[in-house]
Amino acid sequence: MATDYYGVLGLAQGATDQDIKRAYRRLARDLHPDVNPDPEAKERFQEVTRAYEALTDPEKRRIVDLGGDPFDAGSGGAGGFGGPGFGGLGDIMDAFFGGATTRGPRSRTRAGRDALIPVELELDESVFGTTKDITVDTAVLCDACTGAGTAPGTHPATCGTCSGRGEVQSVQRGFLGQVVSSRTCPTCAGTGQVIPQPCPKCGGDGRVRARRTLSVKVPAGVEDGMRIRLTGQGEVGPGGGPAGDLYVEVHERPHEVFTRDGEDLHCRVTLPMTTAALGTTLNLKTLDGEEELDIRPGTQSGSVLTLRAHGAPRLRATGRGDMLVHVEVQTPTRLDVEQEKLLRELAALRGEDQPGADREAQGGLFSRVRDAFHGR
């Protein structure tokens, strides 16, 4: 039984060329392997493409309208030399002694390529999300011919070089006789059709380059180097084929205060020696606003204090990362007479002015170094 190619595209017999093209584009956008990885969708896409080829070629469509199948070779059953795609022993003999197996013309309509656009974001935009307007310069469907590539009121014609087969044959004499080989028709590039009067706007390609503006929704938590996929916003294919996808690649600008490491943010604060010793409360600026940070008495240089849930949101989970505050204690390099006097008095009160105090401290330090070398 012949395949109902009209039914594959969801059309009734007698549909116009424009109806066929619109139906194919609509189905191809949902079933294309780059968009839908489902194996069943891939098989369905092949059926839709085959139906499109059958109904856009005048000779094949005539066969369909007469109740036949233009892709049915009508030779042999399954198995051996008579299986699908091979006409049997006669085809082998024809290949060597005067005949040739042809693949038939290919469609002028092909899927478009993907496009890549970089976009720069500030740290707060990538952390909290934003909407960006971007300018895209890609191939779009020609509005003058809607992808057909022909001038208004004209139609493609059968290629005179290959007679619509999409291939041309050449014959060479060899040891076994004459050998017939096929190659893609150089006139029609294998489509079996030529356009006598190309569309003046697109030159017969079915697409033109145009600049347009798109709004891109950036989700909260994206990181530098990530890509956002916009389905069907890439390059329209030759012959008005389905468009590829547009990928927006995120580039995060460096921040003057914070450094990002995945979901966590890092910053550094410098404290005077006295503040670190006595403790204090700092008003620290975060991406969420000012927050109080408790500096405990005796805080050492190199300490890391954590503000929970003040980092970036987790992109594929709930919650947020942390803000890690690295503390650097600053030792004064110049002291006036009064300051030096006060520090000496403090050292005396703490018993740090005795000769043995420094030696004991050094002994403790050097003992740790010694232990490290001896593996203790």
mmCIF file of C-alpha atoms in Angstrom, residues 69-200:
data_model
loop_
_atom_site.group_PDB
_atom_site.id
_atom_site.type_symbol
_atom_site.label_atom_id
_atom_site.label_comp_id
_atom_site.label_asym_id
_atom_site.label_seq_id
_atom_site.Cartn_x
_atom_site.Cartn_y
_atom_site.Cartn_z
ATOM 1 C CA ASP A 69 4.637 5.808 -4.274
ATOM 2 C CA PRO A 70 7.469 7.687 -6.031
ATOM 3 C CA PHE A 71 10.063 6.075 -3.734
ATOM 4 C CA ASP A 72 8.862 2.499 -4.374
ATOM 5 C CA ALA A 73 11.372 0.814 -6.656
ATOM 6 C CA GLY A 74 8.951 -2.074 -7.167
ATOM 7 C CA SER A 75 11.602 -4.747 -7.391
ATOM 8 C CA GLY A 76 12.038 -7.932 -5.360
ATOM 9 C CA GLY A 77 11.111 -8.876 -1.823
ATOM 10 C CA ALA A 78 13.083 -8.852 1.388
ATOM 11 C CA GLY A 79 16.378 -10.644 1.707
ATOM 12 C CA GLY A 80 19.199 -11.527 -0.677
ATOM 13 C CA PHE A 81 19.768 -9.227 -3.602
ATOM 14 C CA GLY A 82 16.106 -8.249 -3.740
ATOM 15 C CA GLY A 83 15.857 -6.404 -0.419
ATOM 16 C CA PRO A 84 14.929 -2.754 -0.006
ATOM 17 C CA GLY A 85 17.381 -0.336 -1.561
ATOM 18 C CA PHE A 86 18.800 -2.905 -4.046
ATOM 19 C CA GLY A 87 16.968 -4.002 -7.151
ATOM 20 C CA GLY A 88 18.455 -7.515 -7.354
ATOM 21 C CA LEU A 89 20.972 -9.157 -9.626
ATOM 22 C CA GLY A 90 19.751 -7.075 -12.541
ATOM 23 C CA ASP A 91 20.954 -3.912 -10.804
ATOM 24 C CA ILE A 92 24.439 -5.392 -10.455
ATOM 25 C CA MET A 93 24.517 -6.227 -14.135
ATOM 26 C CA ASP A 94 23.150 -2.785 -15.030
ATOM 27 C CA ALA A 95 25.885 -1.102 -13.007
ATOM 28 C CA PHE A 96 28.525 -2.829 -15.136
ATOM 29 C CA PHE A 97 26.792 -3.204 -18.455
ATOM 30 C CA GLY A 98 24.797 -0.104 -19.203
ATOM 31 C CA GLY A 99 22.508 0.793 -16.305
ATOM 32 C CA ALA A 100 22.883 2.802 -13.067
ATOM 33 C CA THR A 101 21.073 2.966 -9.755
ATOM 34 C CA THR A 102 20.129 6.565 -8.878
ATOM 35 C CA ARG A 103 19.343 8.044 -5.482
ATOM 36 C CA GLY A 104 16.888 10.607 -6.786
ATOM 37 C CA PRO A 105 16.963 14.389 -6.307
ATOM 38 C CA ARG A 106 17.483 15.855 -2.879
ATOM 39 C CA SER A 107 15.426 18.592 -1.316
ATOM 40 C CA ARG A 108 16.414 22.241 -1.683
ATOM 41 C CA THR A 109 15.213 22.783 1.872
ATOM 42 C CA ARG A 110 17.793 22.054 4.573
ATOM 43 C CA ALA A 111 17.960 22.794 8.284
ATOM 44 C CA GLY A 112 19.810 25.937 9.345
ATOM 45 C CA ARG A 113 22.902 26.166 11.526
ATOM 46 C CA ASP A 114 23.142 27.169 15.163
ATOM 47 C CA ALA A 115 24.440 30.624 16.113
ATOM 48 C CA LEU A 116 26.462 31.815 19.121
ATOM 49 C CA ILE A 117 26.229 35.292 20.686
ATOM 50 C CA PRO A 118 28.303 36.430 23.726
ATOM 51 C CA VAL A 119 26.730 38.649 26.396
ATOM 52 C CA GLU A 120 28.515 40.399 29.284
ATOM 53 C CA LEU A 121 26.888 40.484 32.726
ATOM 54 C CA GLU A 122 27.680 42.215 35.990
ATOM 55 C CA LEU A 123 28.065 39.987 39.026
ATOM 56 C CA ASP A 124 24.698 40.969 40.509
ATOM 57 C CA GLU A 125 22.981 40.249 37.155
ATOM 58 C CA SER A 126 24.353 36.712 36.994
ATOM 59 C CA VAL A 127 23.635 36.120 40.691
ATOM 60 C CA PHE A 128 20.038 37.379 40.760
ATOM 61 C CA GLY A 129 19.098 36.935 37.085
ATOM 62 C CA THR A 130 18.042 39.578 34.591
ATOM 63 C CA THR A 131 16.548 40.160 31.146
ATOM 64 C CA LYS A 132 18.903 41.341 28.417
ATOM 65 C CA ASP A 133 18.114 42.743 24.971
ATOM 66 C CA ILE A 134 20.646 41.444 22.452
ATOM 67 C CA THR A 135 21.148 42.269 18.793
ATOM 68 C CA VAL A 136 21.349 39.244 16.486
ATOM 69 C CA ASP A 137 22.532 39.288 12.876
ATOM 70 C CA THR A 138 21.474 35.990 11.259
ATOM 71 C CA ALA A 139 19.778 34.561 8.174
ATOM 72 C CA VAL A 140 15.988 34.834 8.358
ATOM 73 C CA LEU A 141 13.186 33.675 6.072
ATOM 74 C CA CYS A 142 12.822 35.838 2.980
ATOM 75 C CA ASP A 143 9.479 37.606 3.306
ATOM 76 C CA ALA A 144 9.252 38.226 -0.435
ATOM 77 C CA CYS A 145 9.201 34.570 -1.509
ATOM 78 C CA THR A 146 8.607 32.884 1.916
ATOM 79 C CA GLY A 147 11.543 30.579 1.277
ATOM 80 C CA ALA A 148 10.650 29.429 -2.241
ATOM 81 C CA GLY A 149 13.509 31.401 -3.819
ATOM 82 C CA THR A 150 11.446 32.276 -6.901
ATOM 83 C CA ALA A 151 10.296 35.638 -8.184
ATOM 84 C CA PRO A 152 6.600 36.458 -7.633
ATOM 85 C CA GLY A 153 4.359 34.519 -10.044
ATOM 86 C CA THR A 154 7.093 32.053 -11.084
ATOM 87 C CA HIS A 155 7.944 28.485 -10.124
ATOM 88 C CA PRO A 156 11.012 26.226 -10.175
ATOM 89 C CA ALA A 157 11.625 24.312 -13.397
ATOM 90 C CA THR A 158 12.964 20.832 -14.033
ATOM 91 C CA CYS A 159 16.726 20.863 -14.531
ATOM 92 C CA GLY A 160 17.566 20.339 -18.205
ATOM 93 C CA THR A 161 20.983 18.846 -17.443
ATOM 94 C CA CYS A 162 19.791 15.904 -15.337
ATOM 95 C CA SER A 163 16.098 15.888 -16.352
ATOM 96 C CA GLY A 164 15.069 16.226 -12.729
ATOM 97 C CA ARG A 165 17.039 13.225 -11.433
ATOM 98 C CA GLY A 166 19.580 15.307 -9.514
ATOM 99 C CA GLU A 167 22.408 13.196 -10.962
ATOM 100 C CA VAL A 168 24.243 12.918 -14.217
ATOM 101 C CA GLN A 169 25.803 9.742 -15.522
ATOM 102 C CA SER A 170 29.012 9.044 -17.360
ATOM 103 C CA VAL A 171 30.017 5.846 -19.199
ATOM 104 C CA GLN A 172 33.535 4.411 -19.261
ATOM 105 C CA ARG A 173 34.721 1.283 -21.011
ATOM 106 C CA GLY A 174 36.594 -1.186 -18.849
ATOM 107 C CA PHE A 175 37.679 -4.808 -18.681
ATOM 108 C CA LEU A 176 34.147 -5.992 -17.881
ATOM 109 C CA GLY A 177 32.499 -3.750 -20.420
ATOM 110 C CA GLN A 178 31.081 -0.290 -20.032
ATOM 111 C CA VAL A 179 30.823 1.069 -16.482
ATOM 112 C CA VAL A 180 28.193 3.683 -15.678
ATOM 113 C CA SER A 181 28.893 6.050 -12.769
ATOM 114 C CA SER A 182 26.668 8.767 -11.300
ATOM 115 C CA ARG A 183 27.571 12.100 -9.744
ATOM 116 C CA THR A 184 25.653 15.092 -8.434
ATOM 117 C CA CYS A 185 24.335 17.322 -11.151
ATOM 118 C CA PRO A 186 26.509 20.454 -11.306
ATOM 119 C CA THR A 187 23.657 22.613 -12.622
ATOM 120 C CA CYS A 188 21.038 22.034 -9.922
ATOM 121 C CA ALA A 189 23.370 20.791 -7.130
ATOM 122 C CA GLY A 190 21.383 17.577 -6.878
ATOM 123 C CA THR A 191 17.922 19.066 -6.366
ATOM 124 C CA GLY A 192 16.591 18.258 -9.832
ATOM 125 C CA GLN A 193 15.221 21.776 -10.185
ATOM 126 C CA VAL A 194 16.488 25.164 -11.271
ATOM 127 C CA ILE A 195 15.036 28.596 -10.649
ATOM 128 C CA PRO A 196 14.779 30.479 -13.944
ATOM 129 C CA GLN A 197 13.700 33.711 -12.237
ATOM 130 C CA PRO A 198 15.201 33.959 -8.742
ATOM 131 C CA CYS A 199 13.631 36.128 -6.093
ATOM 132 C CA PRO A 200 15.170 39.607 -6.422
#
